Amino acid sequence: MEFKDSTVVVTGGTRGIGRAITLAFAREGAAVHAAYLCNDDAARSLIDEASGLPGTVSVFRADVSTSEGAIGLINSAAALSGHIDVLVNNAGIIRDCYLAMMSEDDWEAVIRSNINPLFHCCKWGLRKMMGRRRGSIVNISSISGLIGTPGQANYAASKGAVVSFTKSLAREAGPMGIRVNAVTAGMIKTEMTSSLKQELVEKVLKGSALGRIGTPEEIADAVLFLSSERASYITGQALVVDGGIV
Ligand code: NAD
């Protein structure tokens, strides 16, 4: 019950890694507000799955790459308890293609969807944390942003930006008692990776120390640790959770 009385916002929180993060916080007693873009069935099934847990889960349909969506999300989360303790920026997309063939739309969609939510959600989330001089932000990045992946120039650029954004904001928010970290995930079993070429997945996993794909719950554990008091002296870090790929 480490997060009892805490209000937690998770973007992309009804599916994949975000869903595991939402449920992990609810298991620890938090009131979790999960944002999602369009899949109402996934949102409903999350509410069902969370019933009976010590914490609560509510869902909010919003496009967090827009200021309207992010403001709506942050305000509705703050209305639950008057404050926000933890913000997890997890929403993201891929549109893989070799650069020579990549459309402008594939470039812009990935840059917009993976970077703009950081700007909007952190800006409005910080405003709710600043008054209390406490809070934690965790942004989900990818090892693509550290080492690069062929066919993912757009995605790698956006996820590298997540790390540099995290480090800058940590310096800005630290004096206000707010910590900002990133989790740099490796290959994790979700709908996102099921759309990747299986030979690419196998090749990456073969070269890793543990030799297996990760689970969304293994990312959620790292997010909970970085959000918790046990990480009270950790900020500006990008924790690599990848089974030893990097
Ligand atoms: P997923 O596709 O299963 O889930 C992504 C979620 O984000 C979906 O619920 C989607 O609706 C939501 N989303 C996307 N854009 C949004 C927007 N503008 N507004 C609101 N919601 C939005 O993917 P996942 O594998 O669970 O990935 C979650 C995060 O982890 C992403 O940022 C992804 O880049 C990152 N990541 C994933 C892996 C992996 O192997 N799966 C590896 C490294 C990093």
PDB file of C-alpha atoms and ligand atoms in Angstrom:
ATOM      1  CA  MET A   1       0.000   0.000   0.000  1.00  0.00           C
ATOM      2  CA  GLU A   2       2.898   2.264  -0.779  1.00  0.00           C
ATOM      3  CA  PHE A   3       0.758   4.637  -2.864  1.00  0.00           C
ATOM      4  CA  LYS A   4      -2.308   4.810  -0.610  1.00  0.00           C
ATOM      5  CA  ASP A   5      -3.845   8.337  -0.851  1.00  0.00           C
ATOM      6  CA  SER A   6      -1.762   9.053  -3.972  1.00  0.00           C
ATOM      7  CA  THR A   7      -3.291  10.256  -7.233  1.00  0.00           C
ATOM      8  CA  VAL A   8      -1.516   8.860 -10.289  1.00  0.00           C
ATOM      9  CA  VAL A   9      -2.016   9.777 -13.960  1.00  0.00           C
ATOM     10  CA  VAL A  10      -0.967   7.271 -16.640  1.00  0.00           C
ATOM     11  CA  THR A  11      -1.228   8.211 -20.332  1.00  0.00           C
ATOM     12  CA  GLY A  12      -1.967   5.300 -22.653  1.00  0.00           C
ATOM     13  CA  GLY A  13      -2.935   3.602 -19.401  1.00  0.00           C
ATOM     14  CA  THR A  14      -5.523   1.084 -20.606  1.00  0.00           C
ATOM     15  CA  ARG A  15      -3.370  -1.125 -22.838  1.00  0.00           C
ATOM     16  CA  GLY A  16       0.020  -2.832 -22.924  1.00  0.00           C
ATOM     17  CA  ILE A  17       2.709  -1.367 -20.676  1.00  0.00           C
ATOM     18  CA  GLY A  18       0.420   1.478 -19.524  1.00  0.00           C
ATOM     19  CA  ARG A  19      -2.233  -0.994 -18.375  1.00  0.00           C
ATOM     20  CA  ALA A  20       0.338  -2.915 -16.311  1.00  0.00           C
ATOM     21  CA  ILE A  21       1.494   0.377 -14.755  1.00  0.00           C
ATOM     22  CA  THR A  22      -2.102   1.385 -13.939  1.00  0.00           C
ATOM     23  CA  LEU A  23      -2.843  -1.967 -12.278  1.00  0.00           C
ATOM     24  CA  ALA A  24       0.455  -1.988 -10.366  1.00  0.00           C
ATOM     25  CA  PHE A  25      -0.292   1.421  -8.804  1.00  0.00           C
ATOM     26  CA  ALA A  26      -3.874   0.350  -8.009  1.00  0.00           C
ATOM     27  CA  ARG A  27      -2.486  -2.750  -6.253  1.00  0.00           C
ATOM     28  CA  GLU A  28      -0.466  -0.376  -4.063  1.00  0.00           C
ATOM     29  CA  GLY A  29      -3.582   1.603  -3.107  1.00  0.00           C
ATOM     30  CA  ALA A  30      -3.388   4.563  -5.537  1.00  0.00           C
ATOM     31  CA  ALA A  31      -6.267   6.353  -7.243  1.00  0.00           C
ATOM     32  CA  VAL A  32      -5.162   5.950 -10.858  1.00  0.00           C
ATOM     33  CA  HIS A  33      -6.517   8.028 -13.739  1.00  0.00           C
ATOM     34  CA  ALA A  34      -5.728   6.294 -17.032  1.00  0.00           C
ATOM     35  CA  ALA A  35      -5.913   8.179 -20.334  1.00  0.00           C
ATOM     36  CA  TYR A  36      -6.572   6.414 -23.624  1.00  0.00           C
ATOM     37  CA  LEU A  37      -7.039   7.473 -27.206  1.00  0.00           C
ATOM     38  CA  CYS A  38      -9.831   5.370 -28.690  1.00  0.00           C
ATOM     39  CA  ASN A  39     -10.331   1.779 -27.529  1.00  0.00           C
ATOM     40  CA  ASP A  40     -13.414   1.923 -25.251  1.00  0.00           C
ATOM     41  CA  ASP A  41     -13.496  -1.887 -24.855  1.00  0.00           C
ATOM     42  CA  ALA A  42      -9.959  -1.947 -23.427  1.00  0.00           C
ATOM     43  CA  ALA A  43     -10.918   0.864 -21.041  1.00  0.00           C
ATOM     44  CA  ARG A  44     -14.023  -0.992 -19.842  1.00  0.00           C
ATOM     45  CA  SER A  45     -12.139  -4.251 -19.342  1.00  0.00           C
ATOM     46  CA  LEU A  46      -9.464  -2.395 -17.348  1.00  0.00           C
ATOM     47  CA  ILE A  47     -12.141  -1.096 -14.946  1.00  0.00           C
ATOM     48  CA  ASP A  48     -13.419  -4.678 -14.541  1.00  0.00           C
ATOM     49  CA  GLU A  49      -9.925  -6.054 -13.967  1.00  0.00           C
ATOM     50  CA  ALA A  50      -9.160  -3.370 -11.375  1.00  0.00           C
ATOM     51  CA  SER A  51     -12.307  -3.891  -9.312  1.00  0.00           C
ATOM     52  CA  GLY A  52     -11.366  -5.511  -6.027  1.00  0.00           C
ATOM     53  CA  LEU A  53      -7.901  -3.967  -5.932  1.00  0.00           C
ATOM     54  CA  PRO A  54      -7.044  -1.762  -2.934  1.00  0.00           C
ATOM     55  CA  GLY A  55      -6.854   1.388  -5.080  1.00  0.00           C
ATOM     56  CA  THR A  56      -9.235   2.749  -7.712  1.00  0.00           C
ATOM     57  CA  VAL A  57      -8.982   3.116 -11.487  1.00  0.00           C
ATOM     58  CA  SER A  58     -10.836   5.704 -13.563  1.00  0.00           C
ATOM     59  CA  VAL A  59     -10.448   6.229 -17.305  1.00  0.00           C
ATOM     60  CA  PHE A  60     -10.410   9.372 -19.427  1.00  0.00           C
ATOM     61  CA  ARG A  61     -10.612   9.447 -23.220  1.00  0.00           C
ATOM     62  CA  ALA A  62      -8.285  12.130 -24.561  1.00  0.00           C
ATOM     63  CA  ASP A  63      -5.647  12.790 -27.179  1.00  0.00           C
ATOM     64  CA  VAL A  64      -2.770  13.857 -24.940  1.00  0.00           C
ATOM     65  CA  SER A  65      -0.738  15.151 -27.889  1.00  0.00           C
ATOM     66  CA  THR A  66      -3.053  18.197 -27.828  1.00  0.00           C
ATOM     67  CA  SER A  67      -3.191  20.857 -25.123  1.00  0.00           C
ATOM     68  CA  GLU A  68      -7.000  20.426 -24.786  1.00  0.00           C
ATOM     69  CA  GLY A  69      -6.642  16.682 -24.194  1.00  0.00           C
ATOM     70  CA  ALA A  70      -3.817  17.058 -21.697  1.00  0.00           C
ATOM     71  CA  ILE A  71      -5.483  19.892 -19.764  1.00  0.00           C
ATOM     72  CA  GLY A  72      -8.739  17.894 -19.602  1.00  0.00           C
ATOM     73  CA  LEU A  73      -6.863  14.853 -18.301  1.00  0.00           C
ATOM     74  CA  ILE A  74      -4.842  16.698 -15.665  1.00  0.00           C
ATOM     75  CA  ASN A  75      -7.834  18.723 -14.438  1.00  0.00           C
ATOM     76  CA  SER A  76     -10.082  15.694 -14.177  1.00  0.00           C
ATOM     77  CA  ALA A  77      -7.377  13.771 -12.282  1.00  0.00           C
ATOM     78  CA  ALA A  78      -6.789  16.677  -9.886  1.00  0.00           C
ATOM     79  CA  ALA A  79     -10.557  16.907  -9.320  1.00  0.00           C
ATOM     80  CA  LEU A  80     -10.426  13.400  -7.778  1.00  0.00           C
ATOM     81  CA  SER A  81      -8.344  14.468  -4.788  1.00  0.00           C
ATOM     82  CA  GLY A  82      -7.220  18.059  -5.358  1.00  0.00           C
ATOM     83  CA  HIS A  83      -3.671  17.019  -6.240  1.00  0.00           C
ATOM     84  CA  ILE A  84      -1.491  14.834  -8.478  1.00  0.00           C
ATOM     85  CA  ASP A  85       1.381  12.845  -6.965  1.00  0.00           C
ATOM     86  CA  VAL A  86       2.669  10.858  -9.943  1.00  0.00           C
ATOM     87  CA  LEU A  87       2.490  11.444 -13.696  1.00  0.00           C
ATOM     88  CA  VAL A  88       3.537   8.629 -16.033  1.00  0.00           C
ATOM     89  CA  ASN A  89       3.928   9.676 -19.675  1.00  0.00           C
ATOM     90  CA  ASN A  90       3.558   6.324 -21.394  1.00  0.00           C
ATOM     91  CA  ALA A  91       1.454   7.040 -24.533  1.00  0.00           C
ATOM     92  CA  GLY A  92       3.341   6.442 -27.749  1.00  0.00           C
ATOM     93  CA  ILE A  93       3.112   5.027 -31.261  1.00  0.00           C
ATOM     94  CA  ILE A  94       5.337   3.476 -33.929  1.00  0.00           C
ATOM     95  CA  ARG A  95       5.152   3.892 -37.719  1.00  0.00           C
ATOM     96  CA  ASP A  96       8.181   1.899 -38.862  1.00  0.00           C
ATOM     97  CA  CYS A  97       9.613   2.410 -42.330  1.00  0.00           C
ATOM     98  CA  TYR A  98      13.074   2.813 -43.851  1.00  0.00           C
ATOM     99  CA  LEU A  99      13.820   6.515 -44.094  1.00  0.00           C
ATOM    100  CA  ALA A 100      14.169   6.598 -47.889  1.00  0.00           C
ATOM    101  CA  MET A 101      10.556   5.419 -48.145  1.00  0.00           C
ATOM    102  CA  MET A 102       9.139   7.166 -45.059  1.00  0.00           C
ATOM    103  CA  SER A 103       6.218   9.528 -45.687  1.00  0.00           C
ATOM    104  CA  GLU A 104       6.076  12.949 -44.128  1.00  0.00           C
ATOM    105  CA  ASP A 105       2.930  11.804 -42.349  1.00  0.00           C
ATOM    106  CA  ASP A 106       4.734   8.839 -40.717  1.00  0.00           C
ATOM    107  CA  TRP A 107       7.484  11.196 -39.561  1.00  0.00           C
ATOM    108  CA  GLU A 108       5.156  13.843 -38.193  1.00  0.00           C
ATOM    109  CA  ALA A 109       2.691  11.444 -36.557  1.00  0.00           C
ATOM    110  CA  VAL A 110       5.422   9.749 -34.512  1.00  0.00           C
ATOM    111  CA  ILE A 111       7.179  12.975 -33.523  1.00  0.00           C
ATOM    112  CA  ARG A 112       3.859  14.582 -32.569  1.00  0.00           C
ATOM    113  CA  SER A 113       2.444  11.562 -30.684  1.00  0.00           C
ATOM    114  CA  ASN A 114       5.620  10.745 -28.752  1.00  0.00           C
ATOM    115  CA  ILE A 115       6.937  14.215 -27.871  1.00  0.00           C
ATOM    116  CA  ASN A 116       3.957  16.592 -27.645  1.00  0.00           C
ATOM    117  CA  PRO A 117       2.315  14.709 -24.723  1.00  0.00           C
ATOM    118  CA  LEU A 118       5.480  15.304 -22.678  1.00  0.00           C
ATOM    119  CA  PHE A 119       5.206  19.046 -23.213  1.00  0.00           C
ATOM    120  CA  HIS A 120       1.470  19.289 -22.541  1.00  0.00           C
ATOM    121  CA  CYS A 121       1.093  16.759 -19.698  1.00  0.00           C
ATOM    122  CA  CYS A 122       4.266  17.788 -17.850  1.00  0.00           C
ATOM    123  CA  LYS A 123       3.449  21.498 -18.154  1.00  0.00           C
ATOM    124  CA  TRP A 124      -0.037  21.119 -16.675  1.00  0.00           C
ATOM    125  CA  GLY A 125       0.889  18.264 -14.338  1.00  0.00           C
ATOM    126  CA  LEU A 126       3.782  20.266 -12.873  1.00  0.00           C
ATOM    127  CA  ARG A 127       1.455  23.128 -12.073  1.00  0.00           C
ATOM    128  CA  LYS A 128      -0.567  20.747  -9.875  1.00  0.00           C
ATOM    129  CA  MET A 129       2.603  19.469  -8.145  1.00  0.00           C
ATOM    130  CA  MET A 130       4.438  22.767  -7.631  1.00  0.00           C
ATOM    131  CA  GLY A 131       2.144  24.126  -4.913  1.00  0.00           C
ATOM    132  CA  ARG A 132       2.791  21.087  -2.703  1.00  0.00           C
ATOM    133  CA  ARG A 133       6.498  21.012  -3.595  1.00  0.00           C
ATOM    134  CA  ARG A 134       6.361  17.270  -4.203  1.00  0.00           C
ATOM    135  CA  GLY A 135       5.707  14.843  -7.019  1.00  0.00           C
ATOM    136  CA  SER A 136       7.266  12.403  -9.421  1.00  0.00           C
ATOM    137  CA  ILE A 137       7.189  12.205 -13.209  1.00  0.00           C
ATOM    138  CA  VAL A 138       8.258   9.088 -15.122  1.00  0.00           C
ATOM    139  CA  ASN A 139       8.532   9.178 -18.916  1.00  0.00           C
ATOM    140  CA  ILE A 140       8.651   5.992 -20.985  1.00  0.00           C
ATOM    141  CA  SER A 141      11.480   5.966 -23.492  1.00  0.00           C
ATOM    142  CA  SER A 142      12.963   3.165 -25.564  1.00  0.00           C
ATOM    143  CA  ILE A 143      16.410   1.703 -26.170  1.00  0.00           C
ATOM    144  CA  SER A 144      15.790   2.732 -29.809  1.00  0.00           C
ATOM    145  CA  GLY A 145      16.427   6.264 -28.594  1.00  0.00           C
ATOM    146  CA  LEU A 146      19.812   5.186 -27.186  1.00  0.00           C
ATOM    147  CA  ILE A 147      21.223   2.776 -29.774  1.00  0.00           C
ATOM    148  CA  GLY A 148      18.995   3.296 -32.836  1.00  0.00           C
ATOM    149  CA  THR A 149      17.022   0.704 -34.801  1.00  0.00           C
ATOM    150  CA  PRO A 150      16.850   0.377 -38.594  1.00  0.00           C
ATOM    151  CA  GLY A 151      13.392   1.359 -39.839  1.00  0.00           C
ATOM    152  CA  GLN A 152      12.718   3.448 -36.747  1.00  0.00           C
ATOM    153  CA  ALA A 153      14.449   6.782 -37.419  1.00  0.00           C
ATOM    154  CA  ASN A 154      11.248   8.649 -36.508  1.00  0.00           C
ATOM    155  CA  TYR A 155      10.630   6.577 -33.356  1.00  0.00           C
ATOM    156  CA  ALA A 156      14.300   6.608 -32.250  1.00  0.00           C
ATOM    157  CA  ALA A 157      14.455  10.401 -32.668  1.00  0.00           C
ATOM    158  CA  SER A 158      11.304  10.823 -30.567  1.00  0.00           C
ATOM    159  CA  LYS A 159      12.493   8.445 -27.825  1.00  0.00           C
ATOM    160  CA  GLY A 160      15.932  10.059 -27.671  1.00  0.00           C
ATOM    161  CA  ALA A 161      14.070  13.328 -27.133  1.00  0.00           C
ATOM    162  CA  VAL A 162      12.209  11.758 -24.198  1.00  0.00           C
ATOM    163  CA  VAL A 163      15.553  11.217 -22.444  1.00  0.00           C
ATOM    164  CA  SER A 164      16.911  14.742 -23.072  1.00  0.00           C
ATOM    165  CA  PHE A 165      13.555  16.281 -22.101  1.00  0.00           C
ATOM    166  CA  THR A 166      13.608  14.237 -18.867  1.00  0.00           C
ATOM    167  CA  LYS A 167      17.099  15.403 -17.951  1.00  0.00           C
ATOM    168  CA  SER A 168      16.286  19.078 -18.578  1.00  0.00           C
ATOM    169  CA  LEU A 169      13.018  18.995 -16.679  1.00  0.00           C
ATOM    170  CA  ALA A 170      14.675  17.208 -13.754  1.00  0.00           C
ATOM    171  CA  ARG A 171      17.036  20.181 -13.350  1.00  0.00           C
ATOM    172  CA  GLU A 172      14.128  22.614 -13.600  1.00  0.00           C
ATOM    173  CA  ALA A 173      11.754  20.793 -11.244  1.00  0.00           C
ATOM    174  CA  GLY A 174      14.274  19.518  -8.681  1.00  0.00           C
ATOM    175  CA  PRO A 175      14.368  22.778  -6.688  1.00  0.00           C
ATOM    176  CA  MET A 176      10.574  22.450  -6.345  1.00  0.00           C
ATOM    177  CA  GLY A 177      10.893  18.971  -4.806  1.00  0.00           C
ATOM    178  CA  ILE A 178       9.700  17.217  -7.970  1.00  0.00           C
ATOM    179  CA  ARG A 179      11.693  14.306  -9.430  1.00  0.00           C
ATOM    180  CA  VAL A 180      11.696  13.484 -13.155  1.00  0.00           C
ATOM    181  CA  ASN A 181      13.043  10.191 -14.524  1.00  0.00           C
ATOM    182  CA  ALA A 182      12.660   7.966 -17.567  1.00  0.00           C
ATOM    183  CA  VAL A 183      12.405   4.218 -18.045  1.00  0.00           C
ATOM    184  CA  THR A 184      14.158   3.149 -21.231  1.00  0.00           C
ATOM    185  CA  ALA A 185      12.400  -0.053 -22.191  1.00  0.00           C
ATOM    186  CA  GLY A 186      13.755  -2.863 -24.343  1.00  0.00           C
ATOM    187  CA  MET A 187      11.631  -5.384 -26.242  1.00  0.00           C
ATOM    188  CA  ILE A 188       8.369  -5.834 -24.299  1.00  0.00           C
ATOM    189  CA  LYS A 189       5.479  -8.151 -25.201  1.00  0.00           C
ATOM    190  CA  THR A 190       2.549  -5.880 -26.190  1.00  0.00           C
ATOM    191  CA  GLU A 191       0.398  -5.121 -29.243  1.00  0.00           C
ATOM    192  CA  MET A 192       3.131  -2.689 -30.335  1.00  0.00           C
ATOM    193  CA  THR A 193       5.773  -5.435 -30.640  1.00  0.00           C
ATOM    194  CA  SER A 194       3.328  -7.946 -32.120  1.00  0.00           C
ATOM    195  CA  SER A 195       3.209  -5.683 -35.185  1.00  0.00           C
ATOM    196  CA  LEU A 196       7.016  -5.846 -35.616  1.00  0.00           C
ATOM    197  CA  LYS A 197       8.704  -8.311 -37.987  1.00  0.00           C
ATOM    198  CA  GLN A 198       9.251 -11.443 -35.868  1.00  0.00           C
ATOM    199  CA  GLU A 199      12.725 -12.022 -37.359  1.00  0.00           C
ATOM    200  CA  LEU A 200      13.761  -8.566 -36.100  1.00  0.00           C
ATOM    201  CA  VAL A 201      12.395  -9.359 -32.617  1.00  0.00           C
ATOM    202  CA  GLU A 202      14.251 -12.693 -32.505  1.00  0.00           C
ATOM    203  CA  LYS A 203      17.489 -11.147 -33.740  1.00  0.00           C
ATOM    204  CA  VAL A 204      17.380  -8.451 -31.038  1.00  0.00           C
ATOM    205  CA  LEU A 205      16.539 -10.966 -28.291  1.00  0.00           C
ATOM    206  CA  LYS A 206      19.279 -13.373 -29.394  1.00  0.00           C
ATOM    207  CA  GLY A 207      21.853 -10.638 -28.828  1.00  0.00           C
ATOM    208  CA  SER A 208      20.572  -9.813 -25.332  1.00  0.00           C
ATOM    209  CA  ALA A 209      21.989 -11.072 -22.034  1.00  0.00           C
ATOM    210  CA  LEU A 210      18.738 -12.677 -20.829  1.00  0.00           C
ATOM    211  CA  GLY A 211      17.648 -13.868 -24.284  1.00  0.00           C
ATOM    212  CA  ARG A 212      13.916 -13.333 -23.778  1.00  0.00           C
ATOM    213  CA  ILE A 213      11.244 -10.697 -24.327  1.00  0.00           C
ATOM    214  CA  GLY A 214      10.215  -8.602 -21.301  1.00  0.00           C
ATOM    215  CA  THR A 215       6.754  -8.298 -19.768  1.00  0.00           C
ATOM    216  CA  PRO A 216       4.762  -5.075 -19.243  1.00  0.00           C
ATOM    217  CA  GLU A 217       4.830  -5.882 -15.502  1.00  0.00           C
ATOM    218  CA  GLU A 218       8.647  -5.711 -15.494  1.00  0.00           C
ATOM    219  CA  ILE A 219       8.439  -2.132 -16.816  1.00  0.00           C
ATOM    220  CA  ALA A 220       5.682  -1.304 -14.312  1.00  0.00           C
ATOM    221  CA  ASP A 221       7.930  -2.436 -11.427  1.00  0.00           C
ATOM    222  CA  ALA A 222      10.654  -0.012 -12.533  1.00  0.00           C
ATOM    223  CA  VAL A 223       8.116   2.822 -12.846  1.00  0.00           C
ATOM    224  CA  LEU A 224       6.780   2.142  -9.339  1.00  0.00           C
ATOM    225  CA  PHE A 225      10.288   2.117  -7.901  1.00  0.00           C
ATOM    226  CA  LEU A 226      11.218   5.438  -9.531  1.00  0.00           C
ATOM    227  CA  SER A 227       7.924   6.968  -8.352  1.00  0.00           C
ATOM    228  CA  SER A 228       8.331   5.761  -4.781  1.00  0.00           C
ATOM    229  CA  GLU A 229      10.075   7.187  -1.720  1.00  0.00           C
ATOM    230  CA  ARG A 230      12.724   4.465  -2.147  1.00  0.00           C
ATOM    231  CA  ALA A 231      13.969   6.500  -5.122  1.00  0.00           C
ATOM    232  CA  SER A 232      13.854   9.807  -3.224  1.00  0.00           C
ATOM    233  CA  TYR A 233      17.428  10.758  -4.244  1.00  0.00           C
ATOM    234  CA  ILE A 234      17.104   9.695  -7.892  1.00  0.00           C
ATOM    235  CA  THR A 235      16.259  12.264 -10.560  1.00  0.00           C
ATOM    236  CA  GLY A 236      17.245  12.998 -14.158  1.00  0.00           C
ATOM    237  CA  GLN A 237      17.952   9.306 -14.828  1.00  0.00           C
ATOM    238  CA  ALA A 238      16.999   7.075 -17.731  1.00  0.00           C
ATOM    239  CA  LEU A 239      16.836   3.573 -16.235  1.00  0.00           C
ATOM    240  CA  VAL A 240      17.415   0.921 -18.894  1.00  0.00           C
ATOM    241  CA  VAL A 241      15.087  -2.076 -18.415  1.00  0.00           C
ATOM    242  CA  ASP A 242      15.888  -4.300 -21.401  1.00  0.00           C
ATOM    243  CA  GLY A 243      17.097  -7.735 -20.289  1.00  0.00           C
ATOM    244  CA  GLY A 244      20.600  -6.738 -21.320  1.00  0.00           C
ATOM    245  CA  ILE A 245      20.104  -5.687 -24.954  1.00  0.00           C
ATOM    246  CA  VAL A 246      22.074  -2.441 -24.643  1.00  0.00           C
TER     247      VAL A 246
HETATM  248  P1  NAD B   1       0.574  -0.008 -27.064  1.00  0.00           P
HETATM  249  O1  NAD B   1       0.412   0.375 -28.497  1.00  0.00           O
HETATM  250  O2  NAD B   1       0.091  -1.324 -26.610  1.00  0.00           O
HETATM  251  O3  NAD B   1      -0.062   1.109 -26.119  1.00  0.00           O
HETATM  252  C1  NAD B   1       0.138   2.457 -26.342  1.00  0.00           C
HETATM  253  C2  NAD B   1      -1.006   3.209 -25.723  1.00  0.00           C
HETATM  254  O4  NAD B   1      -0.805   4.613 -25.909  1.00  0.00           O
HETATM  255  C3  NAD B   1      -2.347   2.862 -26.371  1.00  0.00           C
HETATM  256  O5  NAD B   1      -3.306   2.657 -25.355  1.00  0.00           O
HETATM  257  C4  NAD B   1      -2.697   4.118 -27.162  1.00  0.00           C
HETATM  258  O6  NAD B   1      -4.089   4.354 -27.265  1.00  0.00           O
HETATM  259  C5  NAD B   1      -2.045   5.189 -26.297  1.00  0.00           C
HETATM  260  N1  NAD B   1      -1.820   6.426 -27.032  1.00  0.00           N
HETATM  261  C6  NAD B   1      -1.035   6.615 -28.129  1.00  0.00           C
HETATM  262  N2  NAD B   1      -1.114   7.899 -28.511  1.00  0.00           N
HETATM  263  C7  NAD B   1      -1.941   8.531 -27.637  1.00  0.00           C
HETATM  264  C8  NAD B   1      -2.422   9.857 -27.517  1.00  0.00           C
HETATM  265  N3  NAD B   1      -2.051  10.812 -28.379  1.00  0.00           N
HETATM  266  N4  NAD B   1      -3.283  10.147 -26.505  1.00  0.00           N
HETATM  267  C9  NAD B   1      -3.662   9.207 -25.629  1.00  0.00           C
HETATM  268  N5  NAD B   1      -3.239   7.916 -25.702  1.00  0.00           N
HETATM  269  C10 NAD B   1      -2.389   7.593 -26.692  1.00  0.00           C
HETATM  270  O7  NAD B   1       2.139   0.172 -26.772  1.00  0.00           O
HETATM  271  P2  NAD B   1       3.078  -0.325 -25.582  1.00  0.00           P
HETATM  272  O8  NAD B   1       3.967  -1.353 -26.144  1.00  0.00           O
HETATM  273  O9  NAD B   1       2.289  -0.626 -24.365  1.00  0.00           O
HETATM  274  O10 NAD B   1       3.957   0.991 -25.389  1.00  0.00           O
HETATM  275  C11 NAD B   1       3.772   1.904 -24.320  1.00  0.00           C
HETATM  276  C12 NAD B   1       4.951   2.869 -24.312  1.00  0.00           C
HETATM  277  O11 NAD B   1       6.157   2.139 -24.134  1.00  0.00           O
HETATM  278  C13 NAD B   1       5.114   3.652 -25.614  1.00  0.00           C
HETATM  279  O12 NAD B   1       5.549   4.966 -25.336  1.00  0.00           O
HETATM  280  C14 NAD B   1       6.201   2.885 -26.331  1.00  0.00           C
HETATM  281  O13 NAD B   1       6.906   3.699 -27.234  1.00  0.00           O
HETATM  282  C15 NAD B   1       7.068   2.469 -25.150  1.00  0.00           C
HETATM  283  N6  NAD B   1       7.925   1.324 -25.421  1.00  0.00           N
HETATM  284  C16 NAD B   1       7.398   0.119 -25.776  1.00  0.00           C
HETATM  285  C17 NAD B   1       8.254  -0.949 -26.018  1.00  0.00           C
HETATM  286  C18 NAD B   1       7.761  -2.310 -26.382  1.00  0.00           C
HETATM  287  O14 NAD B   1       8.586  -3.185 -26.690  1.00  0.00           O
HETATM  288  N7  NAD B   1       6.462  -2.572 -26.352  1.00  0.00           N
HETATM  289  C19 NAD B   1       9.638  -0.773 -25.922  1.00  0.00           C
HETATM  290  C20 NAD B   1      10.136   0.471 -25.560  1.00  0.00           C
HETATM  291  C21 NAD B   1       9.263   1.508 -25.300  1.00  0.00           C
END
